Coordinates of C-alpha atoms in Angstrom, one line a residue:
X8 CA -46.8 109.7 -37.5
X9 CA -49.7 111.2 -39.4
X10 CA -53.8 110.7 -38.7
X11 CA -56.0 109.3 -40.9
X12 CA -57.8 111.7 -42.5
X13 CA -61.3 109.7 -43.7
X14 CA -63.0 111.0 -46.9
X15 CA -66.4 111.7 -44.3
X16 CA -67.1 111.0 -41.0
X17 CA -70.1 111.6 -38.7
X18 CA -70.0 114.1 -35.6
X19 CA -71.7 113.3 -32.6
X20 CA -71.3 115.4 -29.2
X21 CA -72.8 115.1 -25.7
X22 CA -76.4 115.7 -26.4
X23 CA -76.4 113.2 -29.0
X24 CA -75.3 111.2 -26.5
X25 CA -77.5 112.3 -24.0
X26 CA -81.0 111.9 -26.7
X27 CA -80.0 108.1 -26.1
X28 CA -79.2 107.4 -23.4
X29 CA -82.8 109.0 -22.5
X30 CA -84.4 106.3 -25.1
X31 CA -82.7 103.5 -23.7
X32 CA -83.6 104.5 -20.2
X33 CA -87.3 104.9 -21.8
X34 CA -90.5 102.5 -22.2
X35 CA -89.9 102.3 -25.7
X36 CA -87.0 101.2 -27.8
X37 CA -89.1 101.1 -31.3
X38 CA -92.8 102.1 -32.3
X39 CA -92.4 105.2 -30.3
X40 CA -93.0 108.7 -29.9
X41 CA -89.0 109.4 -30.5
X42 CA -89.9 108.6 -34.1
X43 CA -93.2 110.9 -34.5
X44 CA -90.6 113.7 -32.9
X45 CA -87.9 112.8 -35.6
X46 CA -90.3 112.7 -38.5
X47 CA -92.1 116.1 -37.5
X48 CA -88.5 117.8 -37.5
X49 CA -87.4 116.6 -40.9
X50 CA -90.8 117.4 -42.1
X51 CA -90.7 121.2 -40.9
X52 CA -87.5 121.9 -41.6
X53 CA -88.0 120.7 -45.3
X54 CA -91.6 122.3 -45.8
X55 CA -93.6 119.3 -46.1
X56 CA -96.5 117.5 -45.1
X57 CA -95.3 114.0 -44.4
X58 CA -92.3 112.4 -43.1
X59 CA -91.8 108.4 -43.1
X60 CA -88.5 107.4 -40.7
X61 CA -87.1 103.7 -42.1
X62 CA -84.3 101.8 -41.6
X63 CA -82.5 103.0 -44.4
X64 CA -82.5 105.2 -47.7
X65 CA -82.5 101.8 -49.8
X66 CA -86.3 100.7 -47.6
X67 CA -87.6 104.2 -48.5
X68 CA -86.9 103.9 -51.9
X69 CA -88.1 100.6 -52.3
X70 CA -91.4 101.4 -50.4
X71 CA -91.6 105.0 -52.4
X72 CA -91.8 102.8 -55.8
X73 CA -94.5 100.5 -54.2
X74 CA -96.2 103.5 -53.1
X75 CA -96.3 104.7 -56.5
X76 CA -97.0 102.0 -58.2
X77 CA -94.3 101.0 -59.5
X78 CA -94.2 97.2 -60.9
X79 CA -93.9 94.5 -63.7
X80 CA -93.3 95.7 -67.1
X81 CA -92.7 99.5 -65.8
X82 CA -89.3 100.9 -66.1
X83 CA -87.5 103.3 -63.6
X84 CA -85.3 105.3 -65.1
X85 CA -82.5 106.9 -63.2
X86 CA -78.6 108.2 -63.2
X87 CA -75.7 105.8 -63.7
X88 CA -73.7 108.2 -61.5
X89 CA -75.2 106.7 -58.4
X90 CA -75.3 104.1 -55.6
X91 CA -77.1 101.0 -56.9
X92 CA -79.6 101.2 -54.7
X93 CA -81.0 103.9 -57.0
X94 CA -81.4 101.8 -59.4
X95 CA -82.0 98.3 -57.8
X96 CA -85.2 99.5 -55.9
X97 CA -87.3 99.1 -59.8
X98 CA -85.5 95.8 -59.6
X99 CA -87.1 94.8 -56.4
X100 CA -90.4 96.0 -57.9
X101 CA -90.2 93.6 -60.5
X102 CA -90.0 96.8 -62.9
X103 CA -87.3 97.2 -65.6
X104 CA -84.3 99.3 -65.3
X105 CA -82.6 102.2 -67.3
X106 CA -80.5 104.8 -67.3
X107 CA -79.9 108.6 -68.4
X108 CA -76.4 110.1 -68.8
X109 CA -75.2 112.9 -66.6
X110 CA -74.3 116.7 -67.4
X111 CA -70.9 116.4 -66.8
X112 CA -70.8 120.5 -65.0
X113 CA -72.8 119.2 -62.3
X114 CA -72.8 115.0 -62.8
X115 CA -76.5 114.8 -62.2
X116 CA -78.5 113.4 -64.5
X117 CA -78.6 115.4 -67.9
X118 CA -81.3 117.5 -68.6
X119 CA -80.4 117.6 -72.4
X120 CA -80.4 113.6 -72.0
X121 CA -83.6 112.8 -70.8
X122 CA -85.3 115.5 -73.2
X123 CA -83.9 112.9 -76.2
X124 CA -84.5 109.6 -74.3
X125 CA -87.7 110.5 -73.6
X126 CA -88.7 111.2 -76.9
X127 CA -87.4 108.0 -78.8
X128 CA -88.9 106.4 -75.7
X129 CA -92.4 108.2 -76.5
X130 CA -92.2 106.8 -79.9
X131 CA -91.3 103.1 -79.1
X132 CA -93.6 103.0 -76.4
X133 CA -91.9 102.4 -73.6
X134 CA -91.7 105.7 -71.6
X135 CA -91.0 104.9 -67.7
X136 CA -93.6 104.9 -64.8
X137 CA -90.9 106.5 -62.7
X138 CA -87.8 108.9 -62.8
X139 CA -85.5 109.0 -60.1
X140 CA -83.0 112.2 -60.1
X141 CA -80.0 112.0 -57.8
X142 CA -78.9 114.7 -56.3
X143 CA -75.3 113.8 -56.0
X144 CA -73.0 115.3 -53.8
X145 CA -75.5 117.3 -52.3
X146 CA -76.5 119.4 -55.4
X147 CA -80.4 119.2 -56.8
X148 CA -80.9 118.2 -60.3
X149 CA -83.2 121.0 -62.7
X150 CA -86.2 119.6 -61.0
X151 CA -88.4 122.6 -62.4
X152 CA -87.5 121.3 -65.7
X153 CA -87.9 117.8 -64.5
X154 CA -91.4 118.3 -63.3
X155 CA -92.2 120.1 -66.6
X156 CA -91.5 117.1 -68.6
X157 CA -92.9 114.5 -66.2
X158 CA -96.1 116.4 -66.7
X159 CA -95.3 116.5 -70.9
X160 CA -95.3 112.6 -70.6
X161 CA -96.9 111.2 -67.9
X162 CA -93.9 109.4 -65.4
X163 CA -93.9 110.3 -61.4
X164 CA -90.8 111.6 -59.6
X165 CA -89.1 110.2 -57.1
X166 CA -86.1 112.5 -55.2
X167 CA -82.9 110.3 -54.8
X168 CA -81.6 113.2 -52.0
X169 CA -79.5 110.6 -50.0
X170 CA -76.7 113.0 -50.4
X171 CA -78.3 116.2 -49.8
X172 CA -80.6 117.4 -47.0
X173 CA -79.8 120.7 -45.5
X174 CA -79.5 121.8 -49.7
X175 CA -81.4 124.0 -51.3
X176 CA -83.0 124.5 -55.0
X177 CA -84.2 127.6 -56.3
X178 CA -84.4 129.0 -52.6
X179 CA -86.6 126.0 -51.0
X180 CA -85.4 123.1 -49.2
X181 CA -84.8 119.9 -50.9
X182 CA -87.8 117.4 -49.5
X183 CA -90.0 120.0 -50.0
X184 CA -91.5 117.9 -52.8
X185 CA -92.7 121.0 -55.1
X186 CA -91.2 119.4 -58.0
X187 CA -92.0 115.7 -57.3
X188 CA -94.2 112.9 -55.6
X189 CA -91.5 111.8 -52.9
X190 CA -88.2 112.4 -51.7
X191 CA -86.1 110.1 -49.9
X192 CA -82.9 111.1 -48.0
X193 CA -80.0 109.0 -46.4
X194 CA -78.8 109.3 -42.6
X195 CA -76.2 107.0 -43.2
X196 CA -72.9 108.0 -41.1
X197 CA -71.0 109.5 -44.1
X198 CA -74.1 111.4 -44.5
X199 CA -74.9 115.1 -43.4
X200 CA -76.8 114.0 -40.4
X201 CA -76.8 110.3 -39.3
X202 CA -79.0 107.8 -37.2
X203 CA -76.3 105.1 -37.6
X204 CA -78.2 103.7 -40.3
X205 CA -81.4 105.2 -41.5
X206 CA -83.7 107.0 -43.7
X207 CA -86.7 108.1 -44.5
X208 CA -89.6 109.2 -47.2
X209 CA -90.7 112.6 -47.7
X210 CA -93.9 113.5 -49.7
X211 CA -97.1 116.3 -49.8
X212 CA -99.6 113.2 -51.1
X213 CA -101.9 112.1 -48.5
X214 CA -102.6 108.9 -50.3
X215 CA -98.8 107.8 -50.7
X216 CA -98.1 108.6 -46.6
X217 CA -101.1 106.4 -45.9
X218 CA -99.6 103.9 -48.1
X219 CA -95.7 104.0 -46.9
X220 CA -96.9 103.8 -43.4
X221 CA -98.3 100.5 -44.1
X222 CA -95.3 99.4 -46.3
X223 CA -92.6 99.7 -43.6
X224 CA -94.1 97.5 -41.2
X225 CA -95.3 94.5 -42.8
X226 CA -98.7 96.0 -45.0
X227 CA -100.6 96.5 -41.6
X228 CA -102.5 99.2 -40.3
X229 CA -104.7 99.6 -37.1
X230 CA -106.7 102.2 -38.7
X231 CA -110.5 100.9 -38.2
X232 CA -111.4 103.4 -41.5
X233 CA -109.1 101.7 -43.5
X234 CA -110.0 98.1 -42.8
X235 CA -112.2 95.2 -44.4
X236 CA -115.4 95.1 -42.0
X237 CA -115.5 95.9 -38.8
X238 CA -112.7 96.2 -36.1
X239 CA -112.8 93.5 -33.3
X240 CA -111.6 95.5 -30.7
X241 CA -108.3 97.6 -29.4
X242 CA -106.0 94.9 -30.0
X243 CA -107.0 94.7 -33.7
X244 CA -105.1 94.8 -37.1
X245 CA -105.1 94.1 -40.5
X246 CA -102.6 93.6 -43.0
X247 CA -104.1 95.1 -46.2
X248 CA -101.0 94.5 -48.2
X249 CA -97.6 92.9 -48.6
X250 CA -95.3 95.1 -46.2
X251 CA -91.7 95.1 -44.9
X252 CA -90.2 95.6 -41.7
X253 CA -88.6 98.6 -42.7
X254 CA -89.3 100.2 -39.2
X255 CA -86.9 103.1 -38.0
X256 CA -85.9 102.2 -33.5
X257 CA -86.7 105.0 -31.4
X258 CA -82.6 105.1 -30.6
X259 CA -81.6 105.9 -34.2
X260 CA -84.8 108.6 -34.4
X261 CA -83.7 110.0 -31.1
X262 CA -80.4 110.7 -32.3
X263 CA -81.6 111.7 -35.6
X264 CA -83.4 114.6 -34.0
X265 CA -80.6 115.7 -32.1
X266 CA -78.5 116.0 -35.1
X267 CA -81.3 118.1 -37.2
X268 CA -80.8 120.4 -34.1
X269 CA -77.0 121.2 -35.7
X270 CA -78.0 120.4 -39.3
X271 CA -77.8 124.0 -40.5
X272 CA -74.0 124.1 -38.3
X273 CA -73.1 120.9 -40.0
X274 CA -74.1 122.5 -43.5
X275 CA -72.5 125.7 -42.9
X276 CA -69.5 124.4 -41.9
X277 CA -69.3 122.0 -45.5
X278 CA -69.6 124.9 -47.5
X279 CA -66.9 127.2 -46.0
X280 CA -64.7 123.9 -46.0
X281 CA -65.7 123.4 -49.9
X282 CA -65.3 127.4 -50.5
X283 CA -61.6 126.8 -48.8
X284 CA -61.2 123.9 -51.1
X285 CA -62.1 126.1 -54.2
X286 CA -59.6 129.0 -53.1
X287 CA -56.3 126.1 -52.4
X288 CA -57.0 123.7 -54.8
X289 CA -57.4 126.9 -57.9
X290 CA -54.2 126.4 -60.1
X291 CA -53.7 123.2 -59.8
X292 CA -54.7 120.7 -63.2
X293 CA -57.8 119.5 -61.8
X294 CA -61.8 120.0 -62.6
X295 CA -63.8 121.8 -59.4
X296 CA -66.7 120.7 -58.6
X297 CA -69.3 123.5 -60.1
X298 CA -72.3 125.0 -58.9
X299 CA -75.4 125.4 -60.7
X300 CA -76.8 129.1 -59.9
X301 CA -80.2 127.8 -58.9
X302 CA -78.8 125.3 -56.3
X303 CA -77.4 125.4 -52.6
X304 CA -75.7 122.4 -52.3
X305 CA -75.7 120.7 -48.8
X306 CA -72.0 119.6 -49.8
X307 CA -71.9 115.7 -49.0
X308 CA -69.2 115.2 -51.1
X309 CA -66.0 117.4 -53.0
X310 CA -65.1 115.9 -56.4
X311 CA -62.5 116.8 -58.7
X312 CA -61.6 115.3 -61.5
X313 CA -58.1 115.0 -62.7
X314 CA -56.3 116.8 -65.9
X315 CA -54.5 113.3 -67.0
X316 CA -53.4 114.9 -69.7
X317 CA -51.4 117.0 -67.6
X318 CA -50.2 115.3 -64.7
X319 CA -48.4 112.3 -66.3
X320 CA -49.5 109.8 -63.2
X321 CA -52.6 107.6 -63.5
X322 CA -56.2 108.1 -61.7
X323 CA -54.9 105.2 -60.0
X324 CA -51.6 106.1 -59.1
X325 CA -52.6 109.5 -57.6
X326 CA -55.4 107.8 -56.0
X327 CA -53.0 105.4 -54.5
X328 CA -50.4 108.0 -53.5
X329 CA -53.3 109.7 -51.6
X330 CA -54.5 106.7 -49.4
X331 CA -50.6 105.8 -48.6
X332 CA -49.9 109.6 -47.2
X333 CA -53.4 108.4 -44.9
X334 CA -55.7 110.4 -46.9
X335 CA -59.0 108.3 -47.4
X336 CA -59.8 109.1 -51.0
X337 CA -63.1 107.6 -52.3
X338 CA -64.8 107.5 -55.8
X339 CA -68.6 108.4 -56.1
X340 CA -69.8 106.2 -58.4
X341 CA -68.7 103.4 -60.3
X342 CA -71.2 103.9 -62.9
X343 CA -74.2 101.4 -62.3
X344 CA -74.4 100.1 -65.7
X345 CA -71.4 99.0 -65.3
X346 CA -71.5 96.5 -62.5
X347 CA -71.2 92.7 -63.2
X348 CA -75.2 91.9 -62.2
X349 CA -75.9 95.2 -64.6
X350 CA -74.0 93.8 -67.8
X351 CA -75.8 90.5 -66.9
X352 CA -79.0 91.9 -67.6
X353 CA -77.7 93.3 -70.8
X354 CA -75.9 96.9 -70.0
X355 CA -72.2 97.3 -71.5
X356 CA -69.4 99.6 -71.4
X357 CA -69.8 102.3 -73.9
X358 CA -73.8 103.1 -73.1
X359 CA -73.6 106.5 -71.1
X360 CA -70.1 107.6 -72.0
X361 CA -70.1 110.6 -70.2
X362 CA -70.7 108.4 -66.8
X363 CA -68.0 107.0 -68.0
X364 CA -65.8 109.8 -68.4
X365 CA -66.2 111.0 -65.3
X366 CA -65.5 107.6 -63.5
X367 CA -62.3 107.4 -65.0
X368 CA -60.5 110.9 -63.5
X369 CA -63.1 111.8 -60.4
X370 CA -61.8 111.4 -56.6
X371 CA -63.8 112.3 -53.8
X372 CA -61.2 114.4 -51.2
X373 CA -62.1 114.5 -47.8
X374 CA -64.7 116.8 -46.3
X375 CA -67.0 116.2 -43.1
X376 CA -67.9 118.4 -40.5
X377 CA -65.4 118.4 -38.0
X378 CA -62.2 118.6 -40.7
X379 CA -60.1 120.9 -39.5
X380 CA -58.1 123.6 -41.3
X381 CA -54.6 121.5 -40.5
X382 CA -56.4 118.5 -42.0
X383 CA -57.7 120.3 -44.8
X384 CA -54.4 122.3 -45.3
X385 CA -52.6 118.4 -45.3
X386 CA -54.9 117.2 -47.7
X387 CA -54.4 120.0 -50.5
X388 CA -50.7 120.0 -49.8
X389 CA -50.2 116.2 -50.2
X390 CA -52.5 116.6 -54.0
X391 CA -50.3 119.8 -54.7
X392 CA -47.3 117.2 -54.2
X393 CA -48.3 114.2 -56.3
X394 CA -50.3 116.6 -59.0
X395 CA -47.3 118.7 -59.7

């Protein structure tokens, strides 16, 4: 009988085991110093002043939009080719939602796209208060070219990089924030690193960091410079603003940081994997995923997209042939707009057709870190099979 091969996985070995174990044997379990440790590893690796650990990538971006500003009668503007959460953060701002079709090379949001958008948008007046570009799969979006035309007309930038720490973009790491106000990545499971859940807020802005703090644990700070009158003694706080509990435990930082210990390993070992991929997978009638020259992708997912012309099944049948040989296919992403509370706000089928296009012949194939070649090998001979 075969394995289940899962479409990702997390990997976690002895030490991982062992940076718990040492928290839950601690004084703290939350609102410790595991968390300062986590946050100034993520921080350094990526090149970047500040580091905010939450409880998961959908808290940072909501609190990175209050940060900003972000609220009533703004829009947000990001990719349809995306978790909602991209997209539902504006919502939970109060702001007003839309979209900007993807380059279907790379299926991050088009360049080309948001060059027209924004202009018609300029003209109506209604250009967005904030852009968020996801870099899916692990891949960064043109963020030079991003940052040149936030700059032209006046919206902030907020990194969706869920999918991609441990990438790169034109030889920096992405978080690094050279391009934008904040980035936020994911340490979800499925993710490159994990913390069980998690995630966290990256930015250079000394005013935004002072602000997130306060955001992910209910508005309140303990900082006697930032408070109304005086302080009335050690034991004193104020909550300046409407806040969240959006607070990060010391068990998910400590094994956050004993993860970022193998994140170049775990990164290095995705991209041979995908390279292996690229070499099997050559002749047979599928798209590859492609690699912009300016990008290192951190490889959180391998998508190809299916020749249906060619290969006389469905997207569903071959996807459904896949997951009965035990082969845990996915699809990254049902396009947003396309999502029953989406059309009820007035999005249809039909508005970012290229989205749309992709959606209907892309399947995510298995890759994690600890895939083996026999896996891999199983995987690729199974697609050969149905494909051909």
């Amino acid at each position: 009988m075969t394995s289940y091969i899962p479409y990702g996985r997390q990997n976690i070995n002895q030490q991982d085991i062992d940076a718990v174990v040492a928290v839950l044997h601690s004084d703290w379990l939350t609102q410790g110093r595991a968390i300062d440790r986590f946050e100034q590893a993520v921080a350094d690796y990526c090149g970047v002043k500040y580091a905010i650990a939450v409880s998961s990538a959908t808290a940072a971006l909501h609190i990175a939009c209050l940060a900003i500003g972000l609220g009533e009668q703004d829009y947000l503007w990001t990719s349809p080719n995306t978790f909602v959460a991209s997209a539902n953060c504006g919502l939970y701002c109060g702001a007003k939602v839309d979209f900007v079709d993807i380059d279907l090379h790379t299926y991050n949001l088009s360049i080309e796209a948001l060059e027209q958008k924004l202009d018609n948008a300029s003209k109506q007046g209604c250009l967005p208060k904030v852009l968020v570009p996801v870099h899916f799969a692990g891949q960064s979006c043109d963020m030079e070219k991003i940052a040149a035309l936030s700059q032209q007309y006046g919206f902030q930038v907020i990194e969706d990089a869920s999918h991609a720490i441990g990438g790169k973009y034109q030889g920096n790491a992405i978080g690094c924030c050279e391009f934008s106000d904040l980035a936020v990545f994911s340490f979800h499971p499925v993710k490159i690193i994990t913390t069980g859940e998690g995630g966290m807020v990256l930015t250079n802005r000394e005013d935004l960091y002072e602000k997130l703090i306060r955001l992910r644990s209910h508005g309140i700070t303990r900082n006697p410079k930032l408070m109304q009158g005086e302080s009335h003694g050690a034991w004193y706080y104020q909550q300046l603003e409407l806040g969240f509990n959006y607070r990060m435990t010391d068990i998910q930082a400590a094994l956050g940081s004993s993860q970022m210990q193998r994140l170049e390993e775990f990164v290095s070992r995705r991209r041979f994997l995908a390279q292996r991929y690229n070499y099997l997978l050559q002749n047979l009638p599928i798209t590859l995923p492609h690699q912009h020259p300016d990008t290192e992708s951190s490889w959180h997912l391998y998508v190809i997209r299916l020749h249906l012309d060619k290969i006389h099944k469905t997207h569903l049948q071959v996807f459904e042939e896949l997951r009965q040989a035990d082969i845990g296919v996915n699809l990254h992403y049902i396009p947003v707009h396309t999502q029953p509370y989406y059309q009820n706000i007035g999005f249809k089928w039909g508005d970012f057709p290229k989205s749309e296009a992709y959606y209907a012949d892309a399947i995510s194939i298995p890759l994690y870190y600890g895939l083996s070649k026999e896996d891999q090998n199983r995987v690729v001979e199974n697609l050969r099979g149905i494909l051909t």
